[in-house]
Short mmCIF file of C-alpha atoms in Angstrom, two decimals:
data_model
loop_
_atom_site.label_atom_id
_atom_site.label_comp_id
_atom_site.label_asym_id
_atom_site.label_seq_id
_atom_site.Cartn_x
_atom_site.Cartn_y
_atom_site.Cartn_z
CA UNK A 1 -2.31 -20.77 5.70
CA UNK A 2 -0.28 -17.86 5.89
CA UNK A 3 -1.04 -15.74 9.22
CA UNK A 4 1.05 -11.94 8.50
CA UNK A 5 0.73 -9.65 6.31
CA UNK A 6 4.58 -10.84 4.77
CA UNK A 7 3.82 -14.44 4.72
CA UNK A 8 0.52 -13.92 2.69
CA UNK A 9 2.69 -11.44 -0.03
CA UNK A 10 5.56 -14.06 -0.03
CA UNK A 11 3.01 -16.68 -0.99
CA UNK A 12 1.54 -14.97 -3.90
CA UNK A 13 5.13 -13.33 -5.13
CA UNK A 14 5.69 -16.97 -5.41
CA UNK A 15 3.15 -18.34 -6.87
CA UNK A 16 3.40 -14.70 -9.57
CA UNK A 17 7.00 -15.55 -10.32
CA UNK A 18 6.25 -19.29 -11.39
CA UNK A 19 2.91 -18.12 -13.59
CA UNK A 20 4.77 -15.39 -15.40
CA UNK A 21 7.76 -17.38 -15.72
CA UNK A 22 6.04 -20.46 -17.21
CA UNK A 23 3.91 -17.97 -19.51
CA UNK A 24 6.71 -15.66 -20.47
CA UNK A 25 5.16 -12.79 -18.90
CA UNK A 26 6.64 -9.79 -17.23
CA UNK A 27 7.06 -10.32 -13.42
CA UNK A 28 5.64 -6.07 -13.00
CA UNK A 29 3.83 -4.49 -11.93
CA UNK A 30 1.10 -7.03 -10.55
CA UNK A 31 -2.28 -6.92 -11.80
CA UNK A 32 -4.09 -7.21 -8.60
CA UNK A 33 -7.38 -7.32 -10.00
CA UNK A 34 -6.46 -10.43 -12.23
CA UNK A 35 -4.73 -12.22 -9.03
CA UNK A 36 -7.40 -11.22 -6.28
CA UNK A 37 -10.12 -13.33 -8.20
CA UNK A 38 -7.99 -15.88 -9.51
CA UNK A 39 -6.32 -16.73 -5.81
CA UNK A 40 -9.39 -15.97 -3.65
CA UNK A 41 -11.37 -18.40 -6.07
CA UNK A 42 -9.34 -21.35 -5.63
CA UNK A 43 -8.39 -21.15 -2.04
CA UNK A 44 -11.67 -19.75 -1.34
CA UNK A 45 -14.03 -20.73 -3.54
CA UNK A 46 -17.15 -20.47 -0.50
CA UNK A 47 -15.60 -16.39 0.12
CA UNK A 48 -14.17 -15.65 -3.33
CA UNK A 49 -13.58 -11.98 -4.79
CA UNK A 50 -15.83 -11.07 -7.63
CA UNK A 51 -15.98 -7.51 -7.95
CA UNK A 52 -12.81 -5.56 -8.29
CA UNK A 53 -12.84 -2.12 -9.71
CA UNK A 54 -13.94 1.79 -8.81
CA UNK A 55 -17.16 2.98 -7.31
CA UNK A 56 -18.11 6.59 -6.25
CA UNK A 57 -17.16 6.81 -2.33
CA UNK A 58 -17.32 9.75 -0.01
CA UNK A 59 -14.66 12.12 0.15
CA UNK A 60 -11.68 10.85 1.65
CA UNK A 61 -12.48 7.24 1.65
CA UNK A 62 -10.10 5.48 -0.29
CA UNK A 63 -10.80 2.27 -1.10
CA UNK A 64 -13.11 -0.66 0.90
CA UNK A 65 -13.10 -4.50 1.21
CA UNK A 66 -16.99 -5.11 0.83
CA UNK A 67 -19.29 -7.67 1.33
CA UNK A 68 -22.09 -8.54 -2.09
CA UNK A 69 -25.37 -7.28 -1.33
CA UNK A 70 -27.04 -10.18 -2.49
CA UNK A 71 -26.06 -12.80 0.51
CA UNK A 72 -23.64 -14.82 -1.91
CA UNK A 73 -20.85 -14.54 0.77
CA UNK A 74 -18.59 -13.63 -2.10
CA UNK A 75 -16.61 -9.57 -1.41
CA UNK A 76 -15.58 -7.10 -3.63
CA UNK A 77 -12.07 -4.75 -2.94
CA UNK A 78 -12.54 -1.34 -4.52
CA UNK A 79 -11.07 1.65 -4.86
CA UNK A 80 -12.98 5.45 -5.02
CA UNK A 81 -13.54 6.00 -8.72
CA UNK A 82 -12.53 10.01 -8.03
CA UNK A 83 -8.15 8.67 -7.98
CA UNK A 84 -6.98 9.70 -10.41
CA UNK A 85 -3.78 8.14 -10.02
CA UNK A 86 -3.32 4.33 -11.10
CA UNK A 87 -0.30 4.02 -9.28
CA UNK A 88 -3.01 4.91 -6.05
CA UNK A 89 -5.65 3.01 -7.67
CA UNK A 90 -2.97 -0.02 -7.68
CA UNK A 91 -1.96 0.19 -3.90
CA UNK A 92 -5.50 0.32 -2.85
CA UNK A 93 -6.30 -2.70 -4.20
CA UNK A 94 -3.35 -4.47 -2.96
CA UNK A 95 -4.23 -2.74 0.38
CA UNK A 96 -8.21 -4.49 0.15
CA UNK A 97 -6.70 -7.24 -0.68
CA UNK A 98 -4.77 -7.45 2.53
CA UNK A 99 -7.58 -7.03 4.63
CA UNK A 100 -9.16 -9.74 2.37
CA UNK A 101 -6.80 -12.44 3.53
CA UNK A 102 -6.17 -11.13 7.01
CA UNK A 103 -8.89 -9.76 8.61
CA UNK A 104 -12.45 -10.69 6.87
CA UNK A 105 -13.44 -13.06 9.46
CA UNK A 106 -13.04 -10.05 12.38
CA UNK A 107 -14.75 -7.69 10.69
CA UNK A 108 -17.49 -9.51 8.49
CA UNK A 109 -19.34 -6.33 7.34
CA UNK A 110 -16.22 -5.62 5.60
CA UNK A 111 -13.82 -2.75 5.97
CA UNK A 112 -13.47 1.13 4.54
CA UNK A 113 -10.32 3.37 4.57
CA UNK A 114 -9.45 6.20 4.63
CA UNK A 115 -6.63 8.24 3.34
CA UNK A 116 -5.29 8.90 6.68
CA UNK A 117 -5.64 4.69 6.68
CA UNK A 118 -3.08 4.50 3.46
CA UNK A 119 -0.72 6.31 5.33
CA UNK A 120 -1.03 4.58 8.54
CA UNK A 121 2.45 2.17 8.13
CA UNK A 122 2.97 2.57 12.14
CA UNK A 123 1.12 -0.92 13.85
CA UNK A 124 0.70 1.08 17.43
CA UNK A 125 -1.10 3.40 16.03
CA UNK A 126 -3.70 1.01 14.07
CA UNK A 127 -2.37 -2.11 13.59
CA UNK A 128 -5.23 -3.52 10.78
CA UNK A 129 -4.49 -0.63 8.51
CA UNK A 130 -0.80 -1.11 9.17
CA UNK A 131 -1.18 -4.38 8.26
CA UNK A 132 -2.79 -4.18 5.14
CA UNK A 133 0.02 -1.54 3.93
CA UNK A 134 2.83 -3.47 4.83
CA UNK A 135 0.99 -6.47 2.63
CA UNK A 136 0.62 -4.46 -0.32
CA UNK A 137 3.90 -3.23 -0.03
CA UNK A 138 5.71 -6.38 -0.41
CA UNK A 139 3.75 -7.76 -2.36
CA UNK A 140 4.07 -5.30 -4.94
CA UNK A 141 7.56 -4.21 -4.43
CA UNK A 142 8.86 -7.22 -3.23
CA UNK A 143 11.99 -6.71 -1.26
CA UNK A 144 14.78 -8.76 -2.92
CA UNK A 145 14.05 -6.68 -6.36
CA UNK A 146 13.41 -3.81 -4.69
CA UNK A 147 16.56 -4.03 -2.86
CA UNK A 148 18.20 -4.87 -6.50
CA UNK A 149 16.87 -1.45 -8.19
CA UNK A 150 18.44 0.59 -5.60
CA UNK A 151 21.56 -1.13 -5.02
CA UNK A 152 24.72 1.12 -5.68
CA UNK A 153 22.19 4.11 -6.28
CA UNK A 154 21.89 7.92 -4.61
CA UNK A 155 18.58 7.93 -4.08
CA UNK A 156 16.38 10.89 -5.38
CA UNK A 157 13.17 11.82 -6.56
CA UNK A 158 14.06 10.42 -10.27
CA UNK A 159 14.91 7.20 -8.29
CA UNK A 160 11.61 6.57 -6.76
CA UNK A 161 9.22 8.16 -9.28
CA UNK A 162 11.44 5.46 -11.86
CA UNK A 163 10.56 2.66 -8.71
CA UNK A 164 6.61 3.91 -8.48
CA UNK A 165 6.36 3.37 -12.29
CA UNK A 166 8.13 0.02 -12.38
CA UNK A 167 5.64 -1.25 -9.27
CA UNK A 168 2.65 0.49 -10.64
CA UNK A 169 2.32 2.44 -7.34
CA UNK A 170 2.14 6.08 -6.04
CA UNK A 171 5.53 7.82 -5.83
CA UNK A 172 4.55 7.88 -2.03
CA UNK A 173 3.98 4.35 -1.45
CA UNK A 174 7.61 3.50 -3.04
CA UNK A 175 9.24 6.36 -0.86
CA UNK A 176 7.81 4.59 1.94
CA UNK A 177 8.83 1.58 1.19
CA UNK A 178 12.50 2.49 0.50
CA UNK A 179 12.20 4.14 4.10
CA UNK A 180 11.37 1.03 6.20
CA UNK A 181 14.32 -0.91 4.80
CA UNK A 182 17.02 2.44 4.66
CA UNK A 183 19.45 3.49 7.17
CA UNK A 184 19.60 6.67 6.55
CA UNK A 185 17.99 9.69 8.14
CA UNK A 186 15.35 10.39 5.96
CA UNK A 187 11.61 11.81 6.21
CA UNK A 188 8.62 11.92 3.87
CA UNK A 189 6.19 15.24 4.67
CA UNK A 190 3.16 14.89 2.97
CA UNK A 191 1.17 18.64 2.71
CA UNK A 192 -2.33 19.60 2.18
CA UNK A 193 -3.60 23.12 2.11
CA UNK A 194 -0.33 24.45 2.62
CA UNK A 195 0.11 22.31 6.13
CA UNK A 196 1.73 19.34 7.43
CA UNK A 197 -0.71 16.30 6.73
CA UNK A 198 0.99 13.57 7.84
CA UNK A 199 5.43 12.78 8.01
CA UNK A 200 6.69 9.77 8.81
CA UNK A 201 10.22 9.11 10.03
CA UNK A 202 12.82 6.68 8.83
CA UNK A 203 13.98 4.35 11.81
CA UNK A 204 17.73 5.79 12.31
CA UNK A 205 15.79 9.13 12.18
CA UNK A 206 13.23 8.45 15.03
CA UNK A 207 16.09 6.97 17.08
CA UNK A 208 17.80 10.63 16.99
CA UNK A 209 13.94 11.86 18.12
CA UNK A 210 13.03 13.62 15.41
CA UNK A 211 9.35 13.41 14.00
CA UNK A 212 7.46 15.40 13.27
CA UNK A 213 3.83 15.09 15.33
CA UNK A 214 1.56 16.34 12.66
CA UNK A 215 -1.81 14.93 13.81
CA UNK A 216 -1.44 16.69 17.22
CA UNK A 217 -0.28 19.59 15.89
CA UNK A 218 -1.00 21.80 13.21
CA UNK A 219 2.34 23.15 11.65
CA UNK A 220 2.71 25.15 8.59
CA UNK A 221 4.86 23.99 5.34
CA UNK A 222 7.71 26.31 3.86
CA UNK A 223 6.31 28.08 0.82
CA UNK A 224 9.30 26.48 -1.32
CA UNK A 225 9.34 22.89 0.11
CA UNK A 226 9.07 20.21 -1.47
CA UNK A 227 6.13 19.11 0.35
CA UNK A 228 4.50 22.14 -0.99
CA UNK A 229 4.10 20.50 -4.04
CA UNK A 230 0.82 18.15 -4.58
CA UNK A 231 2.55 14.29 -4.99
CA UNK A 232 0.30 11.13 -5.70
#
C-alpha cells in the first residue's frame, strides 16, 4: 500500500484514467464521492466509506472524516452543508479522503478541519492537514495535465478560475497548486473582514524572505486589492 499523500493520488489517477478510458468517460473533474466508496469498498471492505455528502457543522469547520455511530467500523467524509461553493465542496472531500487513507488508524475517532486546516499546505506547521491537501491536490489536478494547461501560458486570474472549473475546485486551491510547482515570485493573500487571513509564499519568493506572517500579526488589506475581494 501506498504510504504519502502522492503515492495514494498516483494510485487512484491511475486506476481513474483506465475506468474512464475503458468507459469513454471524461477523465475531469473527479467525482470523489463516486470513487471514495467504490475504492475504500474493495480495498477495505472491513473500513469502507458509506456516507459521503453535507451535514450542518459549526462555523468554521469545514469538512470531517467521521466514524458511523452505529459501531459498523465503516466512516463517512463530509463536507459543512453551509459551502456554497462546489468547487470547495469538491476539495473537501478529496481532503477527507486523504485523511481516510493516511491517517484513520492514528486518529480512530476520526478527524475535523477547519478552514485555517484547508489552507494549511506548509508540513512544519501541521503536517496531517498538510498532508491531506497535498493529496487532494494531485489527485484532482494531477500534475502532468496540470502542467499541460499552463504550458506556454501568462498566467492570470482567467487562467486559474478556467483551471478551478476544469478540476472542479476553488479558484484558491488551483492558485495554490500552480504555486508549489512555479518559479516565479508569486503570493496568494487571502482577506477576511478587510484583514490579512492567511498568504502563502511561492518557493523562489520565500527564498528572497518575503512572507507575509499573518497569523502573528494582524495587518490590514489595501482598500483596492485584490484580496479585498471575497474569492472561493
Amino acid at each position: 500500500m501506498p504510504t504519502t499523500p502522492q503515492g495514494w493520488a498516483i494510485r487512484l489517477t491511475q486506476i481513474l484514467s483506465l475506468h474512464q478510458a475503458a468507459h469513454g468517460l471524461p477523465r475531469f473533474p473527479v467525482d470523489v464521492a463516486a470513487l471514495a466508496q467504490d475504492f475504500s469498498l474493495q480495498v477495505f471492505p472491513e473500513a469502507p466509506i458509506s456516507m459521503v455528502g453535507g451535514l450542518h457543522l459549526s462555523k468554521g469547520v469545514e469538512g470531517m472524516l467521521m466514524t458511523r455511530p452505529d459501531g459498523s467500523g465503516e466512516w463517512g467524509i463530509i463536507f459543512n452543508e453551509s459551502i456554497r461553493s462546489a468547487g470547495r465542496r469538491n476539495f473537501t472531500l478529496a481532503h477527507e479522503l486523504g485523511h481516510y487513507l493516511l491517517h484513520r488508524q492514528d486518529h480512530p475517532g476520526g478527524l475535523q478541519c477547519t478552514n485555517r486546516n484547508m489552507a494549511d499546505w506548509d508540513g512544519a506547521r501541521n503536517r496531517i492537514e498538510a498532508e491531506a491537501n497535498t493529496f487532494a491536490s494531485y489527485l484532482l489536478m494531477p500534475l502532468d495535465d496540470f502542467r499541460a494547461q499552463i504550458k506556454g501560458r501568462a498566467i492570470d486570474i482567467d487562467v486559474m478560475t478556467e483551471l478551478a472549473d476544469r478540476y472542479a475546485v476553488s479558484l484558491t486551491a488551483a492558485i495554490l497548486k500552480w504555486m508549489t510547482i512555479t518559479d516565479k515570485r508569486a503570493m496568494i493573500v487571502v482577506g477576511k473582514e478587510g484583514f490579512i487571513d492567511w498568504a502563502w509564499s511561492s518557493q523562489p519568493l520565500l527564498r528572497s524572505g518575503i512572507f507575509y506572517a499573518a497569523r502573528q500579526t494582524v495587518i490590514e488589506l489595501p482598500a483596492r486589492s485584490l484580496a479585498a475581494r471575497e474569492v472561493d
